[in-house]
Amino acid sequence: MPIGSVTRGTTGTNRLRRVDRWIAQHPAFLAQSEPLVVDLGFGASATTPLELHSRLARHRPATSVVGIEIDPARVAVARLSERAGVSFRLGGFEVPLDGGRGATVIRAFNVLRQYDEAVVVEQWRRMTRRLAPGGILVEGTCDEIGRVSSWVEVTPAGPVSLTISLRLTDLVAPSIVAERLPKVLIHRNVTGEGVHRLMGDLDRHWQRNAPLSTYGPRQRWIATVRGLVADGWPVLGTAARWRLGELTVAWTAVAPLGFGWGD
Ligand SMILES: C[S@@+](CC[C@H](N)C(=O)[O-])C[C@H]1O[C@@H](n2cnc3c(N)ncnc32)[C@H](O)[C@@H]1O
């Protein structure tokens, strides 16, 4: 039996473009000439696995995407869209793959948000056991049209980072992402938690840099991220990513109080 439960199948065209773009430049993906990428919980249509494949194949033409879904009816519908490099199968957090091959990347988006916070680490650990050496799990959440998105990168050794990715045009406050944090963090936006400090510091620097809007929201965002660096936040990546409205911080800075990965 697939591990997990059928949940709402809401999905949408272009919804996951921000995380797809991030995966496409990730060293774990680029290191492979024939990456095997899983879209776990693809939902009511084949849209997100097909988009993921077309975005990744621009960088690694021999990419294979396997869409895995726990609802058999959704798998049957998606199979009508199978094509070279994209296949679909029934499964859950156990991530079934032919021949027991390990995945280069498992992307699980808007799946765990419908589960209880208490099961997150257990299911992260289960999914990361299905990664090939050097592979990553990317687990996160976004709004309906993909303008507000966030995800955690997880390896078999534990979580590595939190990334948030926002459409900067007309952005009022970066803490809008608090509504779309991964399940492990969404209930932790409270005093004393790292993610709560991050939301506050982001908003503060965004407001402080409002005059830079004259040069466009990208300049304002880059200055915001530089402000976080100056404050001592362990920001990862370079301004090339910040320009896209992204911010990645080391997991240690936002890990919930009492978080444990186990051994
Ligand atoms: C809200 S949809 C997300 C669709 C798509 N990933 C997106 O972000 O647009 C969540 C889907 O995950 C499926 N799902 C829930 N738990 C699952 C599991 N353990 N394994 C595979 N699919 C699962 C649900 O049946 C549902 O179709």
mmCIF file with all atom_site columns, N, CA, C and O and ligand atoms in Angstrom, residues 2-13 15-16 39-45 48-49 68-71 74 90-95 107-115 123 127 140-142 144, ligand 1:
data_model
loop_
_atom_site.group_PDB
_atom_site.id
_atom_site.type_symbol
_atom_site.label_atom_id
_atom_site.label_alt_id
_atom_site.label_comp_id
_atom_site.label_asym_id
_atom_site.label_entity_id
_atom_site.label_seq_id
_atom_site.pdbx_PDB_ins_code
_atom_site.Cartn_x
_atom_site.Cartn_y
_atom_site.Cartn_z
_atom_site.occupancy
_atom_site.B_iso_or_equiv
_atom_site.pdbx_formal_charge
_atom_site.auth_seq_id
_atom_site.auth_comp_id
_atom_site.auth_asym_id
_atom_site.auth_atom_id
_atom_site.pdbx_PDB_model_num
ATOM   1   N N   . PRO A 1 2   ? 0.566  2.208  -0.869  1.00 0.00 ? 2   PRO A N   1
ATOM   2   C CA  . PRO A 1 2   ? 1.320  3.471  -0.839  1.00 0.00 ? 2   PRO A CA  1
ATOM   3   C C   . PRO A 1 2   ? 1.196  4.125  0.535   1.00 0.00 ? 2   PRO A C   1
ATOM   4   O O   . PRO A 1 2   ? 0.143  4.081  1.165   1.00 0.00 ? 2   PRO A O   1
ATOM   5   N N   . ILE A 1 3   ? 2.246  4.766  0.977   1.00 0.00 ? 3   ILE A N   1
ATOM   6   C CA  . ILE A 1 3   ? 2.258  5.386  2.314   1.00 0.00 ? 3   ILE A CA  1
ATOM   7   C C   . ILE A 1 3   ? 1.797  6.839  2.212   1.00 0.00 ? 3   ILE A C   1
ATOM   8   O O   . ILE A 1 3   ? 2.375  7.645  1.477   1.00 0.00 ? 3   ILE A O   1
ATOM   9   N N   . GLY A 1 4   ? 0.730  7.165  2.953   1.00 0.00 ? 4   GLY A N   1
ATOM   10  C CA  . GLY A 1 4   ? 0.166  8.511  2.944   1.00 0.00 ? 4   GLY A CA  1
ATOM   11  C C   . GLY A 1 4   ? -1.328 8.436  2.727   1.00 0.00 ? 4   GLY A C   1
ATOM   12  O O   . GLY A 1 4   ? -1.925 7.355  2.793   1.00 0.00 ? 4   GLY A O   1
ATOM   13  N N   . SER A 1 5   ? -1.953 9.580  2.457   1.00 0.00 ? 5   SER A N   1
ATOM   14  C CA  . SER A 1 5   ? -3.392 9.583  2.188   1.00 0.00 ? 5   SER A CA  1
ATOM   15  C C   . SER A 1 5   ? -3.728 10.543 1.057   1.00 0.00 ? 5   SER A C   1
ATOM   16  O O   . SER A 1 5   ? -3.040 11.553 0.865   1.00 0.00 ? 5   SER A O   1
ATOM   17  N N   . VAL A 1 6   ? -4.781 10.221 0.337   1.00 0.00 ? 6   VAL A N   1
ATOM   18  C CA  . VAL A 1 6   ? -5.228 11.080 -0.768  1.00 0.00 ? 6   VAL A CA  1
ATOM   19  C C   . VAL A 1 6   ? -5.707 12.402 -0.172  1.00 0.00 ? 6   VAL A C   1
ATOM   20  O O   . VAL A 1 6   ? -6.454 12.417 0.805   1.00 0.00 ? 6   VAL A O   1
ATOM   21  N N   . THR A 1 7   ? -5.251 13.495 -0.777  1.00 0.00 ? 7   THR A N   1
ATOM   22  C CA  . THR A 1 7   ? -5.677 14.824 -0.314  1.00 0.00 ? 7   THR A CA  1
ATOM   23  C C   . THR A 1 7   ? -6.149 15.626 -1.533  1.00 0.00 ? 7   THR A C   1
ATOM   24  O O   . THR A 1 7   ? -6.129 15.124 -2.656  1.00 0.00 ? 7   THR A O   1
ATOM   25  N N   . ARG A 1 8   ? -6.548 16.872 -1.296  1.00 0.00 ? 8   ARG A N   1
ATOM   26  C CA  . ARG A 1 8   ? -7.024 17.716 -2.408  1.00 0.00 ? 8   ARG A CA  1
ATOM   27  C C   . ARG A 1 8   ? -5.995 17.742 -3.529  1.00 0.00 ? 8   ARG A C   1
ATOM   28  O O   . ARG A 1 8   ? -4.795 17.844 -3.283  1.00 0.00 ? 8   ARG A O   1
ATOM   29  N N   . GLY A 1 9   ? -6.465 17.716 -4.766  1.00 0.00 ? 9   GLY A N   1
ATOM   30  C CA  . GLY A 1 9   ? -5.548 17.617 -5.905  1.00 0.00 ? 9   GLY A CA  1
ATOM   31  C C   . GLY A 1 9   ? -5.254 18.931 -6.587  1.00 0.00 ? 9   GLY A C   1
ATOM   32  O O   . GLY A 1 9   ? -4.719 18.959 -7.707  1.00 0.00 ? 9   GLY A O   1
ATOM   33  N N   . THR A 1 10  ? -5.547 20.049 -5.914  1.00 0.00 ? 10  THR A N   1
ATOM   34  C CA  . THR A 1 10  ? -5.392 21.370 -6.533  1.00 0.00 ? 10  THR A CA  1
ATOM   35  C C   . THR A 1 10  ? -3.996 21.569 -7.131  1.00 0.00 ? 10  THR A C   1
ATOM   36  O O   . THR A 1 10  ? -2.980 21.373 -6.462  1.00 0.00 ? 10  THR A O   1
ATOM   37  N N   . THR A 1 11  ? -3.952 21.973 -8.376  1.00 0.00 ? 11  THR A N   1
ATOM   38  C CA  . THR A 1 11  ? -2.678 22.267 -9.010  1.00 0.00 ? 11  THR A CA  1
ATOM   39  C C   . THR A 1 11  ? -2.907 23.368 -10.045 1.00 0.00 ? 11  THR A C   1
ATOM   40  O O   . THR A 1 11  ? -4.005 23.933 -10.106 1.00 0.00 ? 11  THR A O   1
ATOM   41  N N   . GLY A 1 12  ? -1.896 23.703 -10.818 1.00 0.00 ? 12  GLY A N   1
ATOM   42  C CA  . GLY A 1 12  ? -2.112 24.767 -11.796 1.00 0.00 ? 12  GLY A CA  1
ATOM   43  C C   . GLY A 1 12  ? -0.917 24.956 -12.709 1.00 0.00 ? 12  GLY A C   1
ATOM   44  O O   . GLY A 1 12  ? 0.216  24.657 -12.330 1.00 0.00 ? 12  GLY A O   1
ATOM   45  N N   . THR A 1 13  ? -1.199 25.470 -13.884 1.00 0.00 ? 13  THR A N   1
ATOM   46  C CA  . THR A 1 13  ? -0.160 25.753 -14.863 1.00 0.00 ? 13  THR A CA  1
ATOM   47  C C   . THR A 1 13  ? 0.798  26.809 -14.322 1.00 0.00 ? 13  THR A C   1
ATOM   48  O O   . THR A 1 13  ? 0.361  27.824 -13.773 1.00 0.00 ? 13  THR A O   1
ATOM   49  N N   . ARG A 1 15  ? 2.544  27.058 -11.849 1.00 0.00 ? 15  ARG A N   1
ATOM   50  C CA  . ARG A 1 15  ? 2.508  27.310 -10.411 1.00 0.00 ? 15  ARG A CA  1
ATOM   51  C C   . ARG A 1 15  ? 3.873  27.073 -9.746  1.00 0.00 ? 15  ARG A C   1
ATOM   52  O O   . ARG A 1 15  ? 4.233  27.738 -8.786  1.00 0.00 ? 15  ARG A O   1
ATOM   53  N N   . LEU A 1 16  ? 4.613  26.101 -10.258 1.00 0.00 ? 16  LEU A N   1
ATOM   54  C CA  . LEU A 1 16  ? 5.849  25.692 -9.590  1.00 0.00 ? 16  LEU A CA  1
ATOM   55  C C   . LEU A 1 16  ? 7.098  26.205 -10.312 1.00 0.00 ? 16  LEU A C   1
ATOM   56  O O   . LEU A 1 16  ? 8.195  25.672 -10.142 1.00 0.00 ? 16  LEU A O   1
ATOM   57  N N   . ASP A 1 39  ? 8.374  13.872 -9.164  1.00 0.00 ? 39  ASP A N   1
ATOM   58  C CA  . ASP A 1 39  ? 7.389  14.870 -8.740  1.00 0.00 ? 39  ASP A CA  1
ATOM   59  C C   . ASP A 1 39  ? 6.372  14.118 -7.891  1.00 0.00 ? 39  ASP A C   1
ATOM   60  O O   . ASP A 1 39  ? 5.486  13.437 -8.431  1.00 0.00 ? 39  ASP A O   1
ATOM   61  N N   . LEU A 1 40  ? 6.513  14.199 -6.574  1.00 0.00 ? 40  LEU A N   1
ATOM   62  C CA  . LEU A 1 40  ? 5.661  13.421 -5.667  1.00 0.00 ? 40  LEU A CA  1
ATOM   63  C C   . LEU A 1 40  ? 4.398  14.201 -5.321  1.00 0.00 ? 40  LEU A C   1
ATOM   64  O O   . LEU A 1 40  ? 4.488  15.324 -4.830  1.00 0.00 ? 40  LEU A O   1
ATOM   65  N N   . GLY A 1 41  ? 3.243  13.596 -5.580  1.00 0.00 ? 41  GLY A N   1
ATOM   66  C CA  . GLY A 1 41  ? 1.969  14.259 -5.297  1.00 0.00 ? 41  GLY A CA  1
ATOM   67  C C   . GLY A 1 41  ? 1.689  15.328 -6.328  1.00 0.00 ? 41  GLY A C   1
ATOM   68  O O   . GLY A 1 41  ? 1.531  16.499 -6.010  1.00 0.00 ? 41  GLY A O   1
ATOM   69  N N   . PHE A 1 42  ? 1.586  14.887 -7.605  1.00 0.00 ? 42  PHE A N   1
ATOM   70  C CA  . PHE A 1 42  ? 1.449  15.877 -8.691  1.00 0.00 ? 42  PHE A CA  1
ATOM   71  C C   . PHE A 1 42  ? 0.030  16.434 -8.813  1.00 0.00 ? 42  PHE A C   1
ATOM   72  O O   . PHE A 1 42  ? -0.175 17.439 -9.489  1.00 0.00 ? 42  PHE A O   1
ATOM   73  N N   . GLY A 1 43  ? -0.931 15.752 -8.188  1.00 0.00 ? 43  GLY A N   1
ATOM   74  C CA  . GLY A 1 43  ? -2.265 16.345 -8.137  1.00 0.00 ? 43  GLY A CA  1
ATOM   75  C C   . GLY A 1 43  ? -3.195 15.898 -9.252  1.00 0.00 ? 43  GLY A C   1
ATOM   76  O O   . GLY A 1 43  ? -3.020 14.849 -9.875  1.00 0.00 ? 43  GLY A O   1
ATOM   77  N N   . ALA A 1 44  ? -4.183 16.740 -9.534  1.00 0.00 ? 44  ALA A N   1
ATOM   78  C CA  . ALA A 1 44  ? -5.314 16.359 -10.384 1.00 0.00 ? 44  ALA A CA  1
ATOM   79  C C   . ALA A 1 44  ? -4.996 16.340 -11.875 1.00 0.00 ? 44  ALA A C   1
ATOM   80  O O   . ALA A 1 44  ? -5.826 15.906 -12.675 1.00 0.00 ? 44  ALA A O   1
ATOM   81  N N   . SER A 1 45  ? -3.831 16.816 -12.268 1.00 0.00 ? 45  SER A N   1
ATOM   82  C CA  . SER A 1 45  ? -3.471 16.761 -13.690 1.00 0.00 ? 45  SER A CA  1
ATOM   83  C C   . SER A 1 45  ? -1.971 16.525 -13.819 1.00 0.00 ? 45  SER A C   1
ATOM   84  O O   . SER A 1 45  ? -1.233 16.618 -12.842 1.00 0.00 ? 45  SER A O   1
ATOM   85  N N   . THR A 1 48  ? 2.231  19.687 -13.623 1.00 0.00 ? 48  THR A N   1
ATOM   86  C CA  . THR A 1 48  ? 3.527  20.050 -12.996 1.00 0.00 ? 48  THR A CA  1
ATOM   87  C C   . THR A 1 48  ? 4.657  19.098 -13.375 1.00 0.00 ? 48  THR A C   1
ATOM   88  O O   . THR A 1 48  ? 5.784  19.571 -13.577 1.00 0.00 ? 48  THR A O   1
ATOM   89  N N   . PRO A 1 49  ? 4.435  17.791 -13.503 1.00 0.00 ? 49  PRO A N   1
ATOM   90  C CA  . PRO A 1 49  ? 5.550  16.935 -13.968 1.00 0.00 ? 49  PRO A CA  1
ATOM   91  C C   . PRO A 1 49  ? 5.969  17.267 -15.406 1.00 0.00 ? 49  PRO A C   1
ATOM   92  O O   . PRO A 1 49  ? 7.164  17.263 -15.711 1.00 0.00 ? 49  PRO A O   1
ATOM   93  N N   . ILE A 1 68  ? 4.621  10.776 -9.286  1.00 0.00 ? 68  ILE A N   1
ATOM   94  C CA  . ILE A 1 68  ? 4.062  9.762  -8.379  1.00 0.00 ? 68  ILE A CA  1
ATOM   95  C C   . ILE A 1 68  ? 2.898  10.396 -7.620  1.00 0.00 ? 68  ILE A C   1
ATOM   96  O O   . ILE A 1 68  ? 3.014  11.520 -7.123  1.00 0.00 ? 68  ILE A O   1
ATOM   97  N N   . GLU A 1 69  ? 1.799  9.661  -7.576  1.00 0.00 ? 69  GLU A N   1
ATOM   98  C CA  . GLU A 1 69  ? 0.581  10.197 -6.948  1.00 0.00 ? 69  GLU A CA  1
ATOM   99  C C   . GLU A 1 69  ? -0.122 9.048  -6.224  1.00 0.00 ? 69  GLU A C   1
ATOM   100 O O   . GLU A 1 69  ? -0.138 7.920  -6.723  1.00 0.00 ? 69  GLU A O   1
ATOM   101 N N   . ILE A 1 70  ? -0.711 9.372  -5.089  1.00 0.00 ? 70  ILE A N   1
ATOM   102 C CA  . ILE A 1 70  ? -1.322 8.332  -4.258  1.00 0.00 ? 70  ILE A CA  1
ATOM   103 C C   . ILE A 1 70  ? -2.770 8.033  -4.669  1.00 0.00 ? 70  ILE A C   1
ATOM   104 O O   . ILE A 1 70  ? -3.336 7.024  -4.256  1.00 0.00 ? 70  ILE A O   1
ATOM   105 N N   . ASP A 1 71  ? -3.346 8.883  -5.509  1.00 0.00 ? 71  ASP A N   1
ATOM   106 C CA  . ASP A 1 71  ? -4.729 8.685  -5.963  1.00 0.00 ? 71  ASP A CA  1
ATOM   107 C C   . ASP A 1 71  ? -4.709 7.980  -7.328  1.00 0.00 ? 71  ASP A C   1
ATOM   108 O O   . ASP A 1 71  ? -4.275 8.565  -8.330  1.00 0.00 ? 71  ASP A O   1
ATOM   109 N N   . ARG A 1 74  ? -6.103 9.780  -10.404 1.00 0.00 ? 74  ARG A N   1
ATOM   110 C CA  . ARG A 1 74  ? -5.263 10.867 -10.935 1.00 0.00 ? 74  ARG A CA  1
ATOM   111 C C   . ARG A 1 74  ? -4.095 10.301 -11.751 1.00 0.00 ? 74  ARG A C   1
ATOM   112 O O   . ARG A 1 74  ? -3.683 10.889 -12.754 1.00 0.00 ? 74  ARG A O   1
ATOM   113 N N   . LEU A 1 90  ? 1.606  5.018  -9.526  1.00 0.00 ? 90  LEU A N   1
ATOM   114 C CA  . LEU A 1 90  ? 0.949  5.078  -8.221  1.00 0.00 ? 90  LEU A CA  1
ATOM   115 C C   . LEU A 1 90  ? 2.003  4.930  -7.120  1.00 0.00 ? 90  LEU A C   1
ATOM   116 O O   . LEU A 1 90  ? 2.898  4.088  -7.239  1.00 0.00 ? 90  LEU A O   1
ATOM   117 N N   . GLY A 1 91  ? 1.889  5.723  -6.068  1.00 0.00 ? 91  GLY A N   1
ATOM   118 C CA  . GLY A 1 91  ? 2.810  5.555  -4.953  1.00 0.00 ? 91  GLY A CA  1
ATOM   119 C C   . GLY A 1 91  ? 2.626  6.635  -3.914  1.00 0.00 ? 91  GLY A C   1
ATOM   120 O O   . GLY A 1 91  ? 1.802  7.552  -4.081  1.00 0.00 ? 91  GLY A O   1
ATOM   121 N N   . GLY A 1 92  ? 3.419  6.508  -2.855  1.00 0.00 ? 92  GLY A N   1
ATOM   122 C CA  . GLY A 1 92  ? 3.343  7.477  -1.766  1.00 0.00 ? 92  GLY A CA  1
ATOM   123 C C   . GLY A 1 92  ? 4.739  7.856  -1.290  1.00 0.00 ? 92  GLY A C   1
ATOM   124 O O   . GLY A 1 92  ? 5.688  7.866  -2.086  1.00 0.00 ? 92  GLY A O   1
ATOM   125 N N   . PHE A 1 93  ? 4.853  8.134  -0.001  1.00 0.00 ? 93  PHE A N   1
ATOM   126 C CA  . PHE A 1 93  ? 6.129  8.596  0.534   1.00 0.00 ? 93  PHE A CA  1
ATOM   127 C C   . PHE A 1 93  ? 7.253  7.557  0.425   1.00 0.00 ? 93  PHE A C   1
ATOM   128 O O   . PHE A 1 93  ? 8.425  7.898  0.599   1.00 0.00 ? 93  PHE A O   1
ATOM   129 N N   . GLU A 1 94  ? 6.886  6.314  0.099   1.00 0.00 ? 94  GLU A N   1
ATOM   130 C CA  . GLU A 1 94  ? 7.929  5.288  -0.074  1.00 0.00 ? 94  GLU A CA  1
ATOM   131 C C   . GLU A 1 94  ? 8.654  5.457  -1.404  1.00 0.00 ? 94  GLU A C   1
ATOM   132 O O   . GLU A 1 94  ? 9.698  4.865  -1.630  1.00 0.00 ? 94  GLU A O   1
ATOM   133 N N   . VAL A 1 95  ? 8.127  6.286  -2.311  1.00 0.00 ? 95  VAL A N   1
ATOM   134 C CA  . VAL A 1 95  ? 8.744  6.670  -3.595  1.00 0.00 ? 95  VAL A CA  1
ATOM   135 C C   . VAL A 1 95  ? 9.189  5.441  -4.400  1.00 0.00 ? 95  VAL A C   1
ATOM   136 O O   . VAL A 1 95  ? 10.397 5.178  -4.561  1.00 0.00 ? 95  VAL A O   1
ATOM   137 N N   . ARG A 1 107 ? 10.909 16.225 -5.741  1.00 0.00 ? 107 ARG A N   1
ATOM   138 C CA  . ARG A 1 107 ? 10.208 17.464 -5.431  1.00 0.00 ? 107 ARG A CA  1
ATOM   139 C C   . ARG A 1 107 ? 8.825  17.095 -4.915  1.00 0.00 ? 107 ARG A C   1
ATOM   140 O O   . ARG A 1 107 ? 8.068  16.415 -5.617  1.00 0.00 ? 107 ARG A O   1
ATOM   141 N N   . ALA A 1 108 ? 8.511  17.517 -3.691  1.00 0.00 ? 108 ALA A N   1
ATOM   142 C CA  . ALA A 1 108 ? 7.184  17.260 -3.111  1.00 0.00 ? 108 ALA A CA  1
ATOM   143 C C   . ALA A 1 108 ? 6.593  18.613 -2.761  1.00 0.00 ? 108 ALA A C   1
ATOM   144 O O   . ALA A 1 108 ? 6.970  19.229 -1.756  1.00 0.00 ? 108 ALA A O   1
ATOM   145 N N   . PHE A 1 109 ? 5.690  19.098 -3.589  1.00 0.00 ? 109 PHE A N   1
ATOM   146 C CA  . PHE A 1 109 ? 5.176  20.458 -3.389  1.00 0.00 ? 109 PHE A CA  1
ATOM   147 C C   . PHE A 1 109 ? 3.690  20.451 -3.084  1.00 0.00 ? 109 PHE A C   1
ATOM   148 O O   . PHE A 1 109 ? 2.892  19.808 -3.774  1.00 0.00 ? 109 PHE A O   1
ATOM   149 N N   . ASN A 1 110 ? 3.342  21.178 -2.039  1.00 0.00 ? 110 ASN A N   1
ATOM   150 C CA  . ASN A 1 110 ? 1.946  21.312 -1.619  1.00 0.00 ? 110 ASN A CA  1
ATOM   151 C C   . ASN A 1 110 ? 1.338  19.953 -1.264  1.00 0.00 ? 110 ASN A C   1
ATOM   152 O O   . ASN A 1 110 ? 0.160  19.710 -1.486  1.00 0.00 ? 110 ASN A O   1
ATOM   153 N N   . VAL A 1 111 ? 2.179  19.083 -0.739  1.00 0.00 ? 111 VAL A N   1
ATOM   154 C CA  . VAL A 1 111 ? 1.739  17.747 -0.316  1.00 0.00 ? 111 VAL A CA  1
ATOM   155 C C   . VAL A 1 111 ? 1.690  17.689 1.215   1.00 0.00 ? 111 VAL A C   1
ATOM   156 O O   . VAL A 1 111 ? 0.631  17.501 1.799   1.00 0.00 ? 111 VAL A O   1
ATOM   157 N N   . LEU A 1 112 ? 2.833  17.904 1.857   1.00 0.00 ? 112 LEU A N   1
ATOM   158 C CA  . LEU A 1 112 ? 2.867  17.774 3.325   1.00 0.00 ? 112 LEU A CA  1
ATOM   159 C C   . LEU A 1 112 ? 2.065  18.850 4.031   1.00 0.00 ? 112 LEU A C   1
ATOM   160 O O   . LEU A 1 112 ? 1.716  18.706 5.201   1.00 0.00 ? 112 LEU A O   1
ATOM   161 N N   . ARG A 1 113 ? 1.762  19.924 3.343   1.00 0.00 ? 113 ARG A N   1
ATOM   162 C CA  . ARG A 1 113 ? 0.978  20.980 3.998   1.00 0.00 ? 113 ARG A CA  1
ATOM   163 C C   . ARG A 1 113 ? -0.386 20.465 4.449   1.00 0.00 ? 113 ARG A C   1
ATOM   164 O O   . ARG A 1 113 ? -1.008 21.043 5.341   1.00 0.00 ? 113 ARG A O   1
ATOM   165 N N   . GLN A 1 114 ? -0.846 19.394 3.821   1.00 0.00 ? 114 GLN A N   1
ATOM   166 C CA  . GLN A 1 114 ? -2.156 18.850 4.190   1.00 0.00 ? 114 GLN A CA  1
ATOM   167 C C   . GLN A 1 114 ? -2.051 17.739 5.245   1.00 0.00 ? 114 GLN A C   1
ATOM   168 O O   . GLN A 1 114 ? -3.035 17.072 5.547   1.00 0.00 ? 114 GLN A O   1
ATOM   169 N N   . TYR A 1 115 ? -0.846 17.545 5.757   1.00 0.00 ? 115 TYR A N   1
ATOM   170 C CA  . TYR A 1 115 ? -0.624 16.560 6.816   1.00 0.00 ? 115 TYR A CA  1
ATOM   171 C C   . TYR A 1 115 ? -0.372 17.281 8.137   1.00 0.00 ? 115 TYR A C   1
ATOM   172 O O   . TYR A 1 115 ? -0.204 18.506 8.171   1.00 0.00 ? 115 TYR A O   1
ATOM   173 N N   . GLN A 1 123 ? 8.411  11.583 7.421   1.00 0.00 ? 123 GLN A N   1
ATOM   174 C CA  . GLN A 1 123 ? 8.229  11.408 5.965   1.00 0.00 ? 123 GLN A CA  1
ATOM   175 C C   . GLN A 1 123 ? 9.410  11.983 5.187   1.00 0.00 ? 123 GLN A C   1
ATOM   176 O O   . GLN A 1 123 ? 9.762  11.457 4.125   1.00 0.00 ? 123 GLN A O   1
ATOM   177 N N   . MET A 1 127 ? 11.470 9.672  2.565   1.00 0.00 ? 127 MET A N   1
ATOM   178 C CA  . MET A 1 127 ? 11.721 10.053 1.165   1.00 0.00 ? 127 MET A CA  1
ATOM   179 C C   . MET A 1 127 ? 13.214 10.144 0.876   1.00 0.00 ? 127 MET A C   1
ATOM   180 O O   . MET A 1 127 ? 13.670 9.729  -0.193  1.00 0.00 ? 127 MET A O   1
ATOM   181 N N   . GLY A 1 140 ? 8.116  21.759 -0.229  1.00 0.00 ? 140 GLY A N   1
ATOM   182 C CA  . GLY A 1 140 ? 7.656  23.113 0.037   1.00 0.00 ? 140 GLY A CA  1
ATOM   183 C C   . GLY A 1 140 ? 6.226  23.372 -0.366  1.00 0.00 ? 140 GLY A C   1
ATOM   184 O O   . GLY A 1 140 ? 5.425  22.454 -0.618  1.00 0.00 ? 140 GLY A O   1
ATOM   185 N N   . THR A 1 141 ? 5.938  24.641 -0.444  1.00 0.00 ? 141 THR A N   1
ATOM   186 C CA  . THR A 1 141 ? 4.571  25.136 -0.565  1.00 0.00 ? 141 THR A CA  1
ATOM   187 C C   . THR A 1 141 ? 4.576  26.404 -1.413  1.00 0.00 ? 141 THR A C   1
ATOM   188 O O   . THR A 1 141 ? 5.578  27.112 -1.465  1.00 0.00 ? 141 THR A O   1
ATOM   189 N N   . CYS A 1 142 ? 3.438  26.695 -2.050  1.00 0.00 ? 142 CYS A N   1
ATOM   190 C CA  . CYS A 1 142 ? 3.327  27.982 -2.760  1.00 0.00 ? 142 CYS A CA  1
ATOM   191 C C   . CYS A 1 142 ? 1.857  28.400 -2.805  1.00 0.00 ? 142 CYS A C   1
ATOM   192 O O   . CYS A 1 142 ? 0.976  27.628 -2.426  1.00 0.00 ? 142 CYS A O   1
ATOM   193 N N   . GLU A 1 144 ? -1.571 29.811 -5.021  1.00 0.00 ? 144 GLU A N   1
ATOM   194 C CA  . GLU A 1 144 ? -2.245 29.196 -6.166  1.00 0.00 ? 144 GLU A CA  1
ATOM   195 C C   . GLU A 1 144 ? -1.566 29.533 -7.482  1.00 0.00 ? 144 GLU A C   1
ATOM   196 O O   . GLU A 1 144 ? -1.565 28.726 -8.418  1.00 0.00 ? 144 GLU A O   1
HETATM 197 C C1  . LIG B 2 .   ? -2.477 20.004 -3.506  1.00 0.00 ? 1   LIG B C1  1
HETATM 198 S S1  . LIG B 2 .   ? -2.000 18.737 -4.610  1.00 0.00 ? 1   LIG B S1  1
HETATM 199 C C2  . LIG B 2 .   ? -0.462 19.403 -5.190  1.00 0.00 ? 1   LIG B C2  1
HETATM 200 C C3  . LIG B 2 .   ? -0.267 19.208 -6.664  1.00 0.00 ? 1   LIG B C3  1
HETATM 201 C C4  . LIG B 2 .   ? 1.052  19.757 -7.179  1.00 0.00 ? 1   LIG B C4  1
HETATM 202 N N1  . LIG B 2 .   ? 2.193  19.147 -6.513  1.00 0.00 ? 1   LIG B N1  1
HETATM 203 C C5  . LIG B 2 .   ? 1.110  21.259 -7.030  1.00 0.00 ? 1   LIG B C5  1
HETATM 204 O O1  . LIG B 2 .   ? 1.824  21.745 -6.158  1.00 0.00 ? 1   LIG B O1  1
HETATM 205 O O2  . LIG B 2 .   ? 0.441  21.965 -7.790  1.00 0.00 ? 1   LIG B O2  1
HETATM 206 C C6  . LIG B 2 .   ? -1.450 17.444 -3.489  1.00 0.00 ? 1   LIG B C6  1
HETATM 207 C C7  . LIG B 2 .   ? -1.473 16.048 -4.096  1.00 0.00 ? 1   LIG B C7  1
HETATM 208 O O3  . LIG B 2 .   ? -0.616 15.199 -3.351  1.00 0.00 ? 1   LIG B O3  1
HETATM 209 C C8  . LIG B 2 .   ? -1.196 13.919 -3.288  1.00 0.00 ? 1   LIG B C8  1
HETATM 210 N N2  . LIG B 2 .   ? -0.614 13.203 -2.170  1.00 0.00 ? 1   LIG B N2  1
HETATM 211 C C9  . LIG B 2 .   ? -0.887 13.381 -0.854  1.00 0.00 ? 1   LIG B C9  1
HETATM 212 N N3  . LIG B 2 .   ? -0.114 12.555 -0.130  1.00 0.00 ? 1   LIG B N3  1
HETATM 213 C C10 . LIG B 2 .   ? 0.656  11.864 -0.990  1.00 0.00 ? 1   LIG B C10 1
HETATM 214 C C11 . LIG B 2 .   ? 1.649  10.882 -0.822  1.00 0.00 ? 1   LIG B C11 1
HETATM 215 N N4  . LIG B 2 .   ? 1.993  10.434 0.389   1.00 0.00 ? 1   LIG B N4  1
HETATM 216 N N5  . LIG B 2 .   ? 2.247  10.369 -1.918  1.00 0.00 ? 1   LIG B N5  1
HETATM 217 C C12 . LIG B 2 .   ? 1.887  10.799 -3.149  1.00 0.00 ? 1   LIG B C12 1
HETATM 218 N N6  . LIG B 2 .   ? 0.940  11.732 -3.368  1.00 0.00 ? 1   LIG B N6  1
HETATM 219 C C13 . LIG B 2 .   ? 0.340  12.268 -2.298  1.00 0.00 ? 1   LIG B C13 1
HETATM 220 C C14 . LIG B 2 .   ? -2.663 14.203 -3.147  1.00 0.00 ? 1   LIG B C14 1
HETATM 221 O O4  . LIG B 2 .   ? -3.462 13.101 -3.489  1.00 0.00 ? 1   LIG B O4  1
HETATM 222 C C15 . LIG B 2 .   ? -2.837 15.399 -4.088  1.00 0.00 ? 1   LIG B C15 1
HETATM 223 O O5  . LIG B 2 .   ? -3.194 14.979 -5.375  1.00 0.00 ? 1   LIG B O5  1
#
